[in-house]
Amino acid sequence: SIYSPIAATWASGGNMGTARATIGGAGTQTSGLVFGGTPALTATEEYGGSSWTSGGNMNTGRGYIAGCGTQTAALGFGGYTTAPNLQGQALTEEYDGSSWTVGGTLNTSRYGAAGAGTQTAGLAFGGYNNGLPPGNVTNATEEYNGSSWTTSPGTMGTARYELAGAGLQTAAIAALGYKYGSPLRTTATEEYDGSSWTAGGNANTERSSLKGGGIQTSMLVFGGRVPAAVTTATEAYNGTSWSNQPNLATARNRMGAASNTPSSSTGLCVGGQTPSNTAATEEFNIPVETKNLSTS
């Protein structure tokens, strides 16, 4: 018997009902959730693995919002409500699969943050406080217990925003993003253990405005902005180092993603800017090895 691996691929999924960018996301590839987006959208959509349906609207519309959790127990936090004000928000909302309710406010207002964990054990890290760049990029980390946020003593080594995040409250990962300085973007990866951040392996492609999903030892990131353009680049992290994966079909940045995927073997990339707003969805899969019954 011969076992043959099937190559990883991105494939088209169903289009969202509303083309948008700077979206919050949660859930998995077959049970995904997106919400918000610019300009100050409240719309929520749910993905069943092939098509999108409308969910309950958020109470406060906003773009550059972070998210975590599942399709039926999600958390949306931060963001900003109107441009060109660009004031980071502390607002948090909780989704139960049909409607949003107001939760506890962040201690550090921010937009373009990353999230990890669950609705009752969430994590917020990075982001931008307010005003136009190159102002208040933050490395602050906060933990959510289902009702309130607590500032963690652990701060990221590299303050950044529009970064990718994934994992659990006690085992999270922060990857890439805008840091402002020289260079403008970073390849840095950091891992959180519930109290402090430590450096991981650097990514291959320096970029910001990307998204990702997975866990601390198996994360997938994709898309984003490199210095001159948006990108299709996809990379996977194994807990130590990054490897290049098949590219997205459509270069985009500031999209949504299923952040709660169980590993880097699946992914969901939703919407974003190409540079115009898109409703396109792509699904990433690394199939298991299949048995070839032919012999030689």
CSV table of C-alpha atoms in Angstrom, one decimal:
chain,number,residue,atom,x,y,z
A,1,SER,CA,0.0,0.0,0.0
A,2,ILE,CA,1.1,3.6,-0.7
A,3,TYR,CA,0.1,6.6,1.3
A,4,SER,CA,0.0,9.9,-0.7
A,5,PRO,CA,-0.4,13.3,1.0
A,6,ILE,CA,-2.8,15.7,-0.7
A,7,ALA,CA,-1.4,19.2,-1.1
A,8,ALA,CA,-2.8,22.1,1.0
A,9,THR,CA,-5.1,24.4,-0.9
A,10,TRP,CA,-7.3,27.5,-0.7
A,11,ALA,CA,-10.7,27.0,-2.2
A,12,SER,CA,-13.6,29.4,-2.8
A,13,GLY,CA,-16.5,29.5,-0.3
A,14,GLY,CA,-19.8,31.3,-0.3
A,15,ASN,CA,-19.8,35.1,-0.5
A,16,MET,CA,-20.9,37.2,2.4
A,17,GLY,CA,-24.1,39.2,2.1
A,18,THR,CA,-22.2,42.5,2.8
A,19,ALA,CA,-18.8,43.3,1.3
A,20,ARG,CA,-16.7,44.9,4.0
A,21,ALA,CA,-13.3,45.2,5.7
A,22,THR,CA,-11.9,45.7,9.2
A,23,ILE,CA,-14.1,42.9,10.4
A,24,GLY,CA,-14.3,41.0,13.7
A,25,GLY,CA,-14.3,37.2,13.5
A,26,ALA,CA,-14.8,34.1,15.6
A,27,GLY,CA,-15.7,30.4,15.2
A,28,THR,CA,-14.4,27.8,12.8
A,29,GLN,CA,-14.3,27.0,9.1
A,30,THR,CA,-17.6,25.2,9.2
A,31,SER,CA,-19.2,27.4,11.9
A,32,GLY,CA,-17.8,30.9,11.4
A,33,LEU,CA,-18.9,34.3,12.5
A,34,VAL,CA,-18.1,37.8,11.3
A,35,PHE,CA,-19.3,41.2,12.6
A,36,GLY,CA,-18.8,44.9,12.3
A,37,GLY,CA,-16.6,46.6,9.8
A,38,THR,CA,-16.1,50.0,8.4
A,39,PRO,CA,-17.9,52.4,8.3
A,40,ALA,CA,-19.3,51.5,11.7
A,41,LEU,CA,-21.3,48.5,10.6
A,42,THR,CA,-23.5,46.5,13.0
A,43,ALA,CA,-24.2,43.6,10.7
A,44,THR,CA,-23.4,40.0,11.8
A,45,GLU,CA,-23.2,37.0,9.5
A,46,GLU,CA,-22.9,33.3,10.3
A,47,TYR,CA,-21.2,30.7,8.1
A,48,GLY,CA,-22.3,27.1,7.9
A,49,GLY,CA,-19.4,25.8,5.8
A,50,SER,CA,-20.9,26.8,2.4
A,51,SER,CA,-23.0,29.9,2.7
A,52,TRP,CA,-23.6,32.9,4.9
A,53,THR,CA,-26.8,33.9,6.7
A,54,SER,CA,-27.7,37.1,8.7
A,55,GLY,CA,-27.3,37.1,12.5
A,56,GLY,CA,-28.3,39.6,15.1
A,57,ASN,CA,-27.0,43.1,14.7
A,58,MET,CA,-24.4,44.5,17.2
A,59,ASN,CA,-25.6,47.3,19.5
A,60,THR,CA,-22.7,49.6,18.4
A,61,GLY,CA,-21.3,49.5,14.9
A,62,ARG,CA,-17.6,49.7,14.6
A,63,GLY,CA,-14.6,48.8,12.4
A,64,TYR,CA,-11.2,47.5,13.3
A,65,ILE,CA,-13.0,45.3,16.0
A,66,ALA,CA,-11.3,42.3,17.6
A,67,GLY,CA,-13.1,39.0,18.3
A,68,CYS,CA,-12.7,35.5,19.8
A,69,GLY,CA,-14.9,32.6,20.8
A,70,THR,CA,-17.4,30.5,18.8
A,71,GLN,CA,-20.4,31.1,16.6
A,72,THR,CA,-22.8,30.7,19.5
A,73,ALA,CA,-20.6,32.3,22.2
A,74,ALA,CA,-18.5,35.1,20.7
A,75,LEU,CA,-16.9,38.2,22.1
A,76,GLY,CA,-16.4,41.4,20.1
A,77,PHE,CA,-14.3,44.2,21.7
A,78,GLY,CA,-12.5,47.5,20.9
A,79,GLY,CA,-12.6,49.1,17.5
A,80,TYR,CA,-13.6,52.6,16.4
A,81,THR,CA,-17.0,54.0,15.6
A,82,THR,CA,-16.4,56.8,13.1
A,83,ALA,CA,-13.6,58.1,10.9
A,84,PRO,CA,-11.7,60.4,10.8
A,85,ASN,CA,-12.0,60.6,14.6
A,86,LEU,CA,-10.2,57.3,15.0
A,87,GLN,CA,-10.8,57.1,18.7
A,88,GLY,CA,-10.2,53.6,20.1
A,89,GLN,CA,-13.2,52.2,21.9
A,90,ALA,CA,-13.4,50.2,25.1
A,91,LEU,CA,-16.8,48.6,24.2
A,92,THR,CA,-17.3,44.9,24.6
A,93,GLU,CA,-20.3,42.8,23.3
A,94,GLU,CA,-21.2,39.2,23.7
A,95,TYR,CA,-23.0,37.1,21.1
A,96,ASP,CA,-25.2,34.1,22.0
A,97,GLY,CA,-25.9,32.8,18.5
A,98,SER,CA,-28.8,35.2,17.9
A,99,SER,CA,-28.3,38.5,19.7
A,100,TRP,CA,-25.6,40.8,21.2
A,101,THR,CA,-25.5,42.1,24.7
A,102,VAL,CA,-23.2,44.6,26.3
A,103,GLY,CA,-20.3,43.3,28.3
A,104,GLY,CA,-17.6,44.8,30.5
A,105,THR,CA,-15.4,47.6,29.0
A,106,LEU,CA,-11.7,47.3,28.3
A,107,ASN,CA,-9.4,49.1,30.6
A,108,THR,CA,-7.4,50.4,27.6
A,109,SER,CA,-9.4,51.7,24.7
A,110,ARG,CA,-8.1,50.5,21.4
A,111,TYR,CA,-8.7,49.5,17.8
A,112,GLY,CA,-6.9,47.1,15.5
A,113,ALA,CA,-6.2,44.8,18.5
A,114,ALA,CA,-6.0,41.0,18.4
A,115,GLY,CA,-8.0,38.5,20.4
A,116,ALA,CA,-7.8,34.9,21.6
A,117,GLY,CA,-9.7,32.5,23.9
A,118,THR,CA,-13.4,32.2,24.6
A,119,GLN,CA,-16.3,34.4,25.6
A,120,THR,CA,-15.7,33.6,29.3
A,121,ALA,CA,-11.9,33.4,29.1
A,122,GLY,CA,-10.9,36.0,26.5
A,123,LEU,CA,-7.7,37.8,25.8
A,124,ALA,CA,-7.1,41.2,24.1
A,125,PHE,CA,-3.6,42.4,23.2
A,126,GLY,CA,-2.0,45.1,21.1
A,127,GLY,CA,-4.0,47.8,19.2
A,128,TYR,CA,-3.9,51.5,18.8
A,129,ASN,CA,-5.4,53.9,21.3
A,130,ASN,CA,-6.4,57.0,19.3
A,131,GLY,CA,-5.5,59.6,16.8
A,132,LEU,CA,-3.5,59.3,13.6
A,133,PRO,CA,-0.2,57.4,13.4
A,134,PRO,CA,2.5,57.2,14.6
A,135,GLY,CA,0.8,57.8,18.0
A,136,ASN,CA,-0.3,55.4,20.6
A,137,VAL,CA,0.4,51.9,19.6
A,138,THR,CA,0.0,49.7,22.7
A,139,ASN,CA,1.5,46.4,24.0
A,140,ALA,CA,-1.1,46.1,26.8
A,141,THR,CA,-2.8,42.8,27.5
A,142,GLU,CA,-6.2,42.2,29.1
A,143,GLU,CA,-8.0,39.1,30.3
A,144,TYR,CA,-11.8,38.7,30.3
A,145,ASN,CA,-13.7,36.4,32.7
A,146,GLY,CA,-17.1,36.6,31.2
A,147,SER,CA,-18.1,39.9,32.8
A,148,SER,CA,-15.1,42.2,33.2
A,149,TRP,CA,-11.6,42.8,31.9
A,150,THR,CA,-8.4,42.8,34.0
A,151,THR,CA,-5.1,44.2,32.9
A,152,SER,CA,-2.4,41.6,32.8
A,153,PRO,CA,1.1,42.4,34.1
A,154,GLY,CA,2.4,40.7,30.9
A,155,THR,CA,3.0,43.2,28.1
A,156,MET,CA,4.1,42.3,24.6
A,157,GLY,CA,7.8,42.9,23.8
A,158,THR,CA,6.7,44.6,20.6
A,159,ALA,CA,3.8,47.1,20.7
A,160,ARG,CA,1.8,46.7,17.5
A,161,TYR,CA,-1.7,46.8,16.0
A,162,GLU,CA,-3.5,45.2,13.0
A,163,LEU,CA,-1.7,42.0,14.1
A,164,ALA,CA,-2.9,38.4,14.0
A,165,GLY,CA,-3.9,36.5,17.2
A,166,ALA,CA,-5.0,33.0,18.1
A,167,GLY,CA,-5.1,30.4,20.9
A,168,LEU,CA,-6.4,30.4,24.5
A,169,GLN,CA,-6.2,32.9,27.3
A,170,THR,CA,-3.4,30.9,28.9
A,171,ALA,CA,-1.7,29.8,25.6
A,172,ALA,CA,-2.1,32.6,23.1
A,173,ILE,CA,0.0,33.8,20.1
A,174,ALA,CA,0.6,37.2,18.6
A,175,ALA,CA,2.0,37.5,15.1
A,176,LEU,CA,3.3,40.3,12.9
A,177,GLY,CA,1.5,43.7,12.6
A,178,TYR,CA,2.2,47.4,12.4
A,179,LYS,CA,4.7,48.6,15.0
A,180,TYR,CA,5.7,52.0,13.7
A,181,GLY,CA,9.4,52.7,13.7
A,182,SER,CA,12.0,51.2,11.4
A,183,PRO,CA,10.9,49.0,9.8
A,184,LEU,CA,7.2,50.0,9.9
A,185,ARG,CA,6.0,46.4,10.1
A,186,THR,CA,7.3,43.4,12.0
A,187,THR,CA,7.8,39.6,11.6
A,188,ALA,CA,7.9,39.1,15.4
A,189,THR,CA,5.9,36.3,17.0
A,190,GLU,CA,5.2,36.2,20.8
A,191,GLU,CA,3.6,33.5,22.9
A,192,TYR,CA,1.5,34.2,26.1
A,193,ASP,CA,1.4,31.7,29.0
A,194,GLY,CA,-1.3,33.4,31.1
A,195,SER,CA,1.0,35.9,32.7
A,196,SER,CA,3.9,36.9,30.4
A,197,TRP,CA,4.9,37.0,26.7
A,198,THR,CA,8.0,35.3,25.3
A,199,ALA,CA,9.5,35.6,21.8
A,200,GLY,CA,8.8,32.9,19.3
A,201,GLY,CA,10.2,32.3,15.8
A,202,ASN,CA,10.0,35.2,13.3
A,203,ALA,CA,7.7,34.9,10.3
A,204,ASN,CA,9.0,34.9,6.7
A,205,THR,CA,7.0,37.8,5.3
A,206,GLU,CA,6.9,41.1,7.1
A,207,ARG,CA,3.4,42.5,7.0
A,208,SER,CA,0.4,44.0,8.8
A,209,SER,CA,-3.4,44.0,8.5
A,210,LEU,CA,-3.4,40.3,8.3
A,211,LYS,CA,-5.6,37.6,10.0
A,212,GLY,CA,-5.1,34.1,11.3
A,213,GLY,CA,-6.4,31.3,13.5
A,214,GLY,CA,-5.4,28.2,15.3
A,215,ILE,CA,-3.6,27.5,18.5
A,216,GLN,CA,-0.2,28.5,20.0
A,217,THR,CA,1.6,25.5,18.5
A,218,SER,CA,-0.3,25.4,15.2
A,219,MET,CA,-1.3,28.7,13.8
A,220,LEU,CA,-2.2,29.9,10.2
A,221,VAL,CA,-1.8,33.5,9.1
A,222,PHE,CA,-2.7,34.9,5.7
A,223,GLY,CA,-3.1,38.1,3.6
A,224,GLY,CA,-2.3,41.5,4.8
A,225,ARG,CA,-0.2,44.4,3.6
A,226,VAL,CA,3.5,44.4,2.7
A,227,PRO,CA,5.2,47.7,2.0
A,228,ALA,CA,4.0,48.2,-1.5
A,229,ALA,CA,0.8,46.2,-1.8
A,230,VAL,CA,-1.7,43.8,-0.3
A,231,THR,CA,-0.5,40.1,-0.4
A,232,THR,CA,-1.7,36.6,-0.8
A,233,ALA,CA,1.0,35.1,1.4
A,234,THR,CA,0.1,32.3,3.8
A,235,GLU,CA,2.3,30.9,6.6
A,236,ALA,CA,1.9,28.2,9.2
A,237,TYR,CA,3.5,28.1,12.7
A,238,ASN,CA,4.4,24.9,14.5
A,239,GLY,CA,5.3,26.4,17.8
A,240,THR,CA,8.9,27.1,16.8
A,241,SER,CA,9.1,28.2,13.2
A,242,TRP,CA,7.1,29.4,10.2
A,243,SER,CA,6.7,27.7,6.9
A,244,ASN,CA,5.3,29.1,3.6
A,245,GLN,CA,1.9,27.6,2.5
A,246,PRO,CA,-0.2,28.0,-0.7
A,247,ASN,CA,-1.2,31.5,-1.4
A,248,LEU,CA,-4.7,33.0,-1.2
A,249,ALA,CA,-6.4,33.3,-4.6
A,250,THR,CA,-7.2,36.9,-3.9
A,251,ALA,CA,-4.7,39.3,-2.3
A,252,ARG,CA,-6.4,41.2,0.5
A,253,ASN,CA,-6.0,42.9,3.9
A,254,ARG,CA,-8.1,43.9,6.8
A,255,MET,CA,-10.4,40.9,6.4
A,256,GLY,CA,-12.2,38.7,8.9
A,257,ALA,CA,-11.2,35.1,9.9
A,258,ALA,CA,-12.3,32.1,11.9
A,259,SER,CA,-10.0,32.6,14.9
A,260,ASN,CA,-11.1,29.5,16.8
A,261,THR,CA,-9.8,26.8,14.4
A,262,PRO,CA,-8.3,23.8,16.1
A,263,SER,CA,-5.0,24.0,14.2
A,264,SER,CA,-3.3,25.4,11.1
A,265,SER,CA,-4.8,22.7,9.0
A,266,THR,CA,-8.0,24.6,8.4
A,267,GLY,CA,-8.7,28.3,7.9
A,268,LEU,CA,-11.4,30.7,6.8
A,269,CYS,CA,-10.6,34.1,5.2
A,270,VAL,CA,-13.5,36.5,4.8
A,271,GLY,CA,-14.0,39.8,3.1
A,272,GLY,CA,-11.4,42.6,3.4
A,273,GLN,CA,-9.9,45.1,1.0
A,274,THR,CA,-8.4,44.1,-2.4
A,275,PRO,CA,-8.1,47.3,-2.3
A,276,SER,CA,-11.9,47.7,-2.8
A,277,ASN,CA,-14.1,45.9,-0.2
A,278,THR,CA,-14.9,42.3,-1.1
A,279,ALA,CA,-17.5,39.7,0.0
A,280,ALA,CA,-15.3,36.8,-1.1
A,281,THR,CA,-14.6,33.8,1.2
A,282,GLU,CA,-11.8,31.4,0.9
A,283,GLU,CA,-11.3,28.1,2.8
A,284,PHE,CA,-7.9,26.6,3.6
A,285,ASN,CA,-7.4,22.8,4.1
A,286,ILE,CA,-4.5,20.4,4.6
A,287,PRO,CA,-6.3,17.1,4.1
A,288,VAL,CA,-5.1,14.0,5.9
A,289,GLU,CA,-3.1,11.4,4.0
A,290,THR,CA,-5.1,9.2,1.8
A,291,LYS,CA,-4.5,5.6,1.0
A,292,ASN,CA,-3.6,4.7,-2.6
A,293,LEU,CA,-4.6,1.1,-3.1
A,294,SER,CA,-2.5,0.7,-6.2
A,295,THR,CA,0.8,-1.1,-5.7
A,296,SER,CA,4.0,-1.4,-7.8
